[in-house]
PDB file of C-alpha atoms in Angstrom:
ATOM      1  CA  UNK X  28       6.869   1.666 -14.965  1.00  0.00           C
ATOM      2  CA  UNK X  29       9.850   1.618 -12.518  1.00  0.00           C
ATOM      3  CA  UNK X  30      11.665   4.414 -14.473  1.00  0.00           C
ATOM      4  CA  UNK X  31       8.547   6.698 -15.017  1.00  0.00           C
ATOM      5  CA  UNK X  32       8.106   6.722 -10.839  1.00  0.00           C
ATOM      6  CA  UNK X  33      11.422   7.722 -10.806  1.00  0.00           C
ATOM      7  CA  UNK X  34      11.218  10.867 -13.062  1.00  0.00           C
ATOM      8  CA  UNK X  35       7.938  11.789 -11.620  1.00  0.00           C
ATOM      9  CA  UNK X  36      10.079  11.855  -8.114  1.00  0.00           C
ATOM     10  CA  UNK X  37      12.504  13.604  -9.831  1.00  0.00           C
ATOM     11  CA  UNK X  38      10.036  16.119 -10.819  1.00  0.00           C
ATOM     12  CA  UNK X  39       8.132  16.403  -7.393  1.00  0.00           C
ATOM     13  CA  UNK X  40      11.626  16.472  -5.554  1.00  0.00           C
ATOM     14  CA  UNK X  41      12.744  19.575  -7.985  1.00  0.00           C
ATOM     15  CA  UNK X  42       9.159  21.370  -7.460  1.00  0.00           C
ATOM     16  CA  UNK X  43       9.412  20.755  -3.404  1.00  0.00           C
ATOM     17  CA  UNK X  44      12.777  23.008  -3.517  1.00  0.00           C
ATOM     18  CA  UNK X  45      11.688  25.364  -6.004  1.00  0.00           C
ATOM     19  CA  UNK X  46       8.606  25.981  -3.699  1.00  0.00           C
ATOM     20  CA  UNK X  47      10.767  25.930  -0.317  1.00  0.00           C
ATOM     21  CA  UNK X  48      12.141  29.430  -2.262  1.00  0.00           C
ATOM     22  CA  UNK X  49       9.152  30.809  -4.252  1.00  0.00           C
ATOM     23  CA  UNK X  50       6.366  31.890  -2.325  1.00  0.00           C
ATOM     24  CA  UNK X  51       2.881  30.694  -3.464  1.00  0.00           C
ATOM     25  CA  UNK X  52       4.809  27.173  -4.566  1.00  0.00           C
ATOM     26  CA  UNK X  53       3.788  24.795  -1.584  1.00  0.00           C
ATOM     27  CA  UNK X  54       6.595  22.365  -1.231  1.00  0.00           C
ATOM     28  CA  UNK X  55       5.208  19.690   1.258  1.00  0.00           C
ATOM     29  CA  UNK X  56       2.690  18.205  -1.314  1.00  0.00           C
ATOM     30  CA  UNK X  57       5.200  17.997  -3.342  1.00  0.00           C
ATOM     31  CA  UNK X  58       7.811  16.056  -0.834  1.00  0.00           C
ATOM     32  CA  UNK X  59       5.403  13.948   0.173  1.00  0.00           C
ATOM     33  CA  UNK X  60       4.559  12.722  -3.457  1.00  0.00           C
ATOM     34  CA  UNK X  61       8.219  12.463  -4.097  1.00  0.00           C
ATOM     35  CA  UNK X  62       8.146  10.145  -1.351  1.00  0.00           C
ATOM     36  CA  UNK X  63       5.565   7.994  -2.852  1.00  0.00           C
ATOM     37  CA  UNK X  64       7.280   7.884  -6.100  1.00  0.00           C
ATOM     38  CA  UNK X  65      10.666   6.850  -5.065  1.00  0.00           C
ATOM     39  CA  UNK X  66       8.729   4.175  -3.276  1.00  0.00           C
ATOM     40  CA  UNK X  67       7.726   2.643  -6.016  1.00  0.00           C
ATOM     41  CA  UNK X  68      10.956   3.470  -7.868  1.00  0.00           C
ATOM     42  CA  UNK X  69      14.421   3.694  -5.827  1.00  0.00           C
ATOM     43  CA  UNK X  70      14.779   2.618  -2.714  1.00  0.00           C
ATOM     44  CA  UNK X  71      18.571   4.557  -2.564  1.00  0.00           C
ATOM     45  CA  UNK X  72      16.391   7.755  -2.950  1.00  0.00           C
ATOM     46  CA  UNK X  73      13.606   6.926  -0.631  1.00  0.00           C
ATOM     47  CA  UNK X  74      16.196   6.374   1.666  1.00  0.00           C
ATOM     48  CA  UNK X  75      17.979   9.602   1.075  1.00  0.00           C
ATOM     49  CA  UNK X  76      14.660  11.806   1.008  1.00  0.00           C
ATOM     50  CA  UNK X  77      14.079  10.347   4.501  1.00  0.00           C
ATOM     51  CA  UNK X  78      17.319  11.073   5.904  1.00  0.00           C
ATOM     52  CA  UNK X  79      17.860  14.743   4.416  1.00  0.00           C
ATOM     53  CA  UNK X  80      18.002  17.345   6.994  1.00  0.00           C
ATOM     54  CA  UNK X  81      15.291  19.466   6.757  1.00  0.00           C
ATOM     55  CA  UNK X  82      12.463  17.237   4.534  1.00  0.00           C
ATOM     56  CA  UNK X  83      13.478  14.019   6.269  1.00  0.00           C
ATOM     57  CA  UNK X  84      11.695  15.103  10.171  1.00  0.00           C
ATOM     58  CA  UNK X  85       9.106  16.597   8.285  1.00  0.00           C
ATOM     59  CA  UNK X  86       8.176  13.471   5.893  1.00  0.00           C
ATOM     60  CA  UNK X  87       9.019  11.144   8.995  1.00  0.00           C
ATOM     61  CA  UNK X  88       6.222  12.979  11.499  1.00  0.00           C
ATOM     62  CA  UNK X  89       3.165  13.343   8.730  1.00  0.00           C
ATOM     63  CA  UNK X  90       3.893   9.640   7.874  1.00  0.00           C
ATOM     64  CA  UNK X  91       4.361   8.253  11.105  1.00  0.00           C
ATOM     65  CA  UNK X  92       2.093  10.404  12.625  1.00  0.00           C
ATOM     66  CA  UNK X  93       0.370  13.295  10.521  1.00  0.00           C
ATOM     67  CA  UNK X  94       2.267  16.315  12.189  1.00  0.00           C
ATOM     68  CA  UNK X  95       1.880  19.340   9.932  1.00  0.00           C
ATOM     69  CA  UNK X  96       4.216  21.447  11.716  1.00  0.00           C
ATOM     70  CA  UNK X  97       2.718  25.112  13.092  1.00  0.00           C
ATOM     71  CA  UNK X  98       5.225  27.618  11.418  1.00  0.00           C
ATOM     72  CA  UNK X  99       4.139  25.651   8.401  1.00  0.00           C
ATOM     73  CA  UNK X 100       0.886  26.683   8.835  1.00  0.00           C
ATOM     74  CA  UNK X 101       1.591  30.165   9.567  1.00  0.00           C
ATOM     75  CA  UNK X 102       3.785  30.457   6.361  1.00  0.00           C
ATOM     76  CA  UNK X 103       1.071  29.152   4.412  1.00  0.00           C
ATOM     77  CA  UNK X 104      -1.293  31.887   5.502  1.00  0.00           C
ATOM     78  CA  UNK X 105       1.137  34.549   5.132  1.00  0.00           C
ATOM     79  CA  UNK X 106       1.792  33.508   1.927  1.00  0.00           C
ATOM     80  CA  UNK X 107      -1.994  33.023   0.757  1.00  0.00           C
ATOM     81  CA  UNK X 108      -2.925  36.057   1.841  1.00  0.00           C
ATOM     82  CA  UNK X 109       0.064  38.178   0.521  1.00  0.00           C
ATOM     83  CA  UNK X 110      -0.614  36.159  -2.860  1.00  0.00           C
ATOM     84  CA  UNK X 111      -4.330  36.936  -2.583  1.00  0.00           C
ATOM     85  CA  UNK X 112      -3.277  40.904  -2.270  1.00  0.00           C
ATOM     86  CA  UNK X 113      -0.603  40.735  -4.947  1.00  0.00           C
ATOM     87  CA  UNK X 114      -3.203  39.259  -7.537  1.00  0.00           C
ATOM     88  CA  UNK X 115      -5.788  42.038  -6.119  1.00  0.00           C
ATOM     89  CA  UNK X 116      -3.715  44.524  -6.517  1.00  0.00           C
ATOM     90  CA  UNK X 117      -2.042  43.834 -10.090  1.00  0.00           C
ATOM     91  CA  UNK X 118      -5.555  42.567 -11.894  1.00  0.00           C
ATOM     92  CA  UNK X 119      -8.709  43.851 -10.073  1.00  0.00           C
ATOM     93  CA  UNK X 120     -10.303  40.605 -11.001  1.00  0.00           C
ATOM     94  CA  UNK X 121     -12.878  39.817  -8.542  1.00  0.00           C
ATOM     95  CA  UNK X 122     -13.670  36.474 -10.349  1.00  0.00           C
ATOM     96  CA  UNK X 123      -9.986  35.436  -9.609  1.00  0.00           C
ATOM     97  CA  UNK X 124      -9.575  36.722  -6.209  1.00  0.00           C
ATOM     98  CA  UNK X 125     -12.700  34.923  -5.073  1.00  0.00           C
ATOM     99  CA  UNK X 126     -12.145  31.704  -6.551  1.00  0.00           C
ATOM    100  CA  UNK X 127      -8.506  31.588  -5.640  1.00  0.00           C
ATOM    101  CA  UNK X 128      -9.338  32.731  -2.328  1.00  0.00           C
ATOM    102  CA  UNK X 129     -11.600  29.673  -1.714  1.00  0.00           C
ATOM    103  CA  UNK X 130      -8.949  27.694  -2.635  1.00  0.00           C
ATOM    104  CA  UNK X 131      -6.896  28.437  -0.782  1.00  0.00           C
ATOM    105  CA  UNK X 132      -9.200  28.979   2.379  1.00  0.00           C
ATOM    106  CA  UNK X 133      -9.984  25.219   1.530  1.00  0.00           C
ATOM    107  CA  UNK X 134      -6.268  23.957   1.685  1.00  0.00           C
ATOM    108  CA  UNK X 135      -5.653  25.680   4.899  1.00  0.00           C
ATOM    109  CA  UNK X 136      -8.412  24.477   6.980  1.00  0.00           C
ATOM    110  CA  UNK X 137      -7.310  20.849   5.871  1.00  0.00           C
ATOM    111  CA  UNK X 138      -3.777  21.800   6.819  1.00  0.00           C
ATOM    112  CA  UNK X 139      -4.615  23.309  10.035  1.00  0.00           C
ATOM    113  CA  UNK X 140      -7.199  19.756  11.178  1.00  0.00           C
ATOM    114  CA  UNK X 141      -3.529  18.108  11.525  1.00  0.00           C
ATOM    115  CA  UNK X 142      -1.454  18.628  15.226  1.00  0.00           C
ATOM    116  CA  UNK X 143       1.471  20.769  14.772  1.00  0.00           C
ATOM    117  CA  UNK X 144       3.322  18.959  16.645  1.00  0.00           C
ATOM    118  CA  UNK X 145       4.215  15.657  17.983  1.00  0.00           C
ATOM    119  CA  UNK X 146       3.656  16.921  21.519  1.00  0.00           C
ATOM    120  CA  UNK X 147      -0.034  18.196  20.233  1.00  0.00           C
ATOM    121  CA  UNK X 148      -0.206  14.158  17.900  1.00  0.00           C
ATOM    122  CA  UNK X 149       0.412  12.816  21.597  1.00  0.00           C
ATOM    123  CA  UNK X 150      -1.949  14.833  23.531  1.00  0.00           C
ATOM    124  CA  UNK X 151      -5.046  14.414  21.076  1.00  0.00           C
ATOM    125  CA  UNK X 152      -3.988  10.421  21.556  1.00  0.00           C
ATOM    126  CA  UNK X 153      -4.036  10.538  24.748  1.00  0.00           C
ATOM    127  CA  UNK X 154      -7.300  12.275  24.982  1.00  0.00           C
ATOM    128  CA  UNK X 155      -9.149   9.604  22.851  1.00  0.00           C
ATOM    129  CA  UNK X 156      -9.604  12.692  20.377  1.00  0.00           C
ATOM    130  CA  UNK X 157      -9.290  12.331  15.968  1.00  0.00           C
ATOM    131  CA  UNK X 158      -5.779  13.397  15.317  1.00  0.00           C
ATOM    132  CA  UNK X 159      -7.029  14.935  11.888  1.00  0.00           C
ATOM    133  CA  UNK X 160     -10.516  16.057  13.168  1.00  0.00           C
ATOM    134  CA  UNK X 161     -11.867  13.504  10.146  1.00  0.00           C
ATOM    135  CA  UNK X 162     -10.409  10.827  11.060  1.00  0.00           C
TER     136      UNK X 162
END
């Protein structure tokens, strides 16, 4: 079971880069299920994935704390909606547009519950407030 963790972080690790390039790919549910995989697989790559330089502050604040940084956010809505026109504007399918639209409306109001920053994790602490509105 060990070795099929590790390909499956392989896998998520590989789809979190592709979709740090391609718009529409969303890398940070990927990351964080590498994470989980090489948890239960390599410790050496846990390790690694934790101290990398640009998914390593990212993985460390939405474990420690669930920070979902704010440019995040805003690239994820930029990238929604400019997906959302794309697909309008090559198929004229109403039916797709609509359904991928709620999707996608769904995955950013989850994303945008979280702080987007530690300063905003501490602040919503400190005010006795739910740092994910949920919980």
């Amino acid at each position: 079971m060990k070795y099929v963790w590790l390909v499956l972080g392989f896998f998520c690790l590989g789809m979190a880069y592709i979709g740090v390039v391609v718009p529409g790919i969303p890398f940070s549910i990927f990351l964080v299920a590498a994470a989980y995989c090489f948890a239960k697989s390599s410790k050496k790559m846990h390790d690694w994935l934790y101290n990398h330089k640009y998914f390593g502050p990212f993985l460390t604040n939405w474990v420690q704390r669930r920070v979902f940084p704010t440019k995040g956010k805003y690239a994820m809505v930029l990238v929604m909606s400019s997906t959302l026109a794309f697909t309008w504007f090559t198929t004229y399918n109403v039916k797709a547009i609509l359904y991928s639209g709620i999707f996608m409306a769904l995955v950013a109001i989850w994303a945008w519950r979280y702080p987007g920053s530690v300063e905003e994790h501490t602040k919503r602490i400190k005010m006795g407030t739910k740092v994910g509105w949920l919980k």
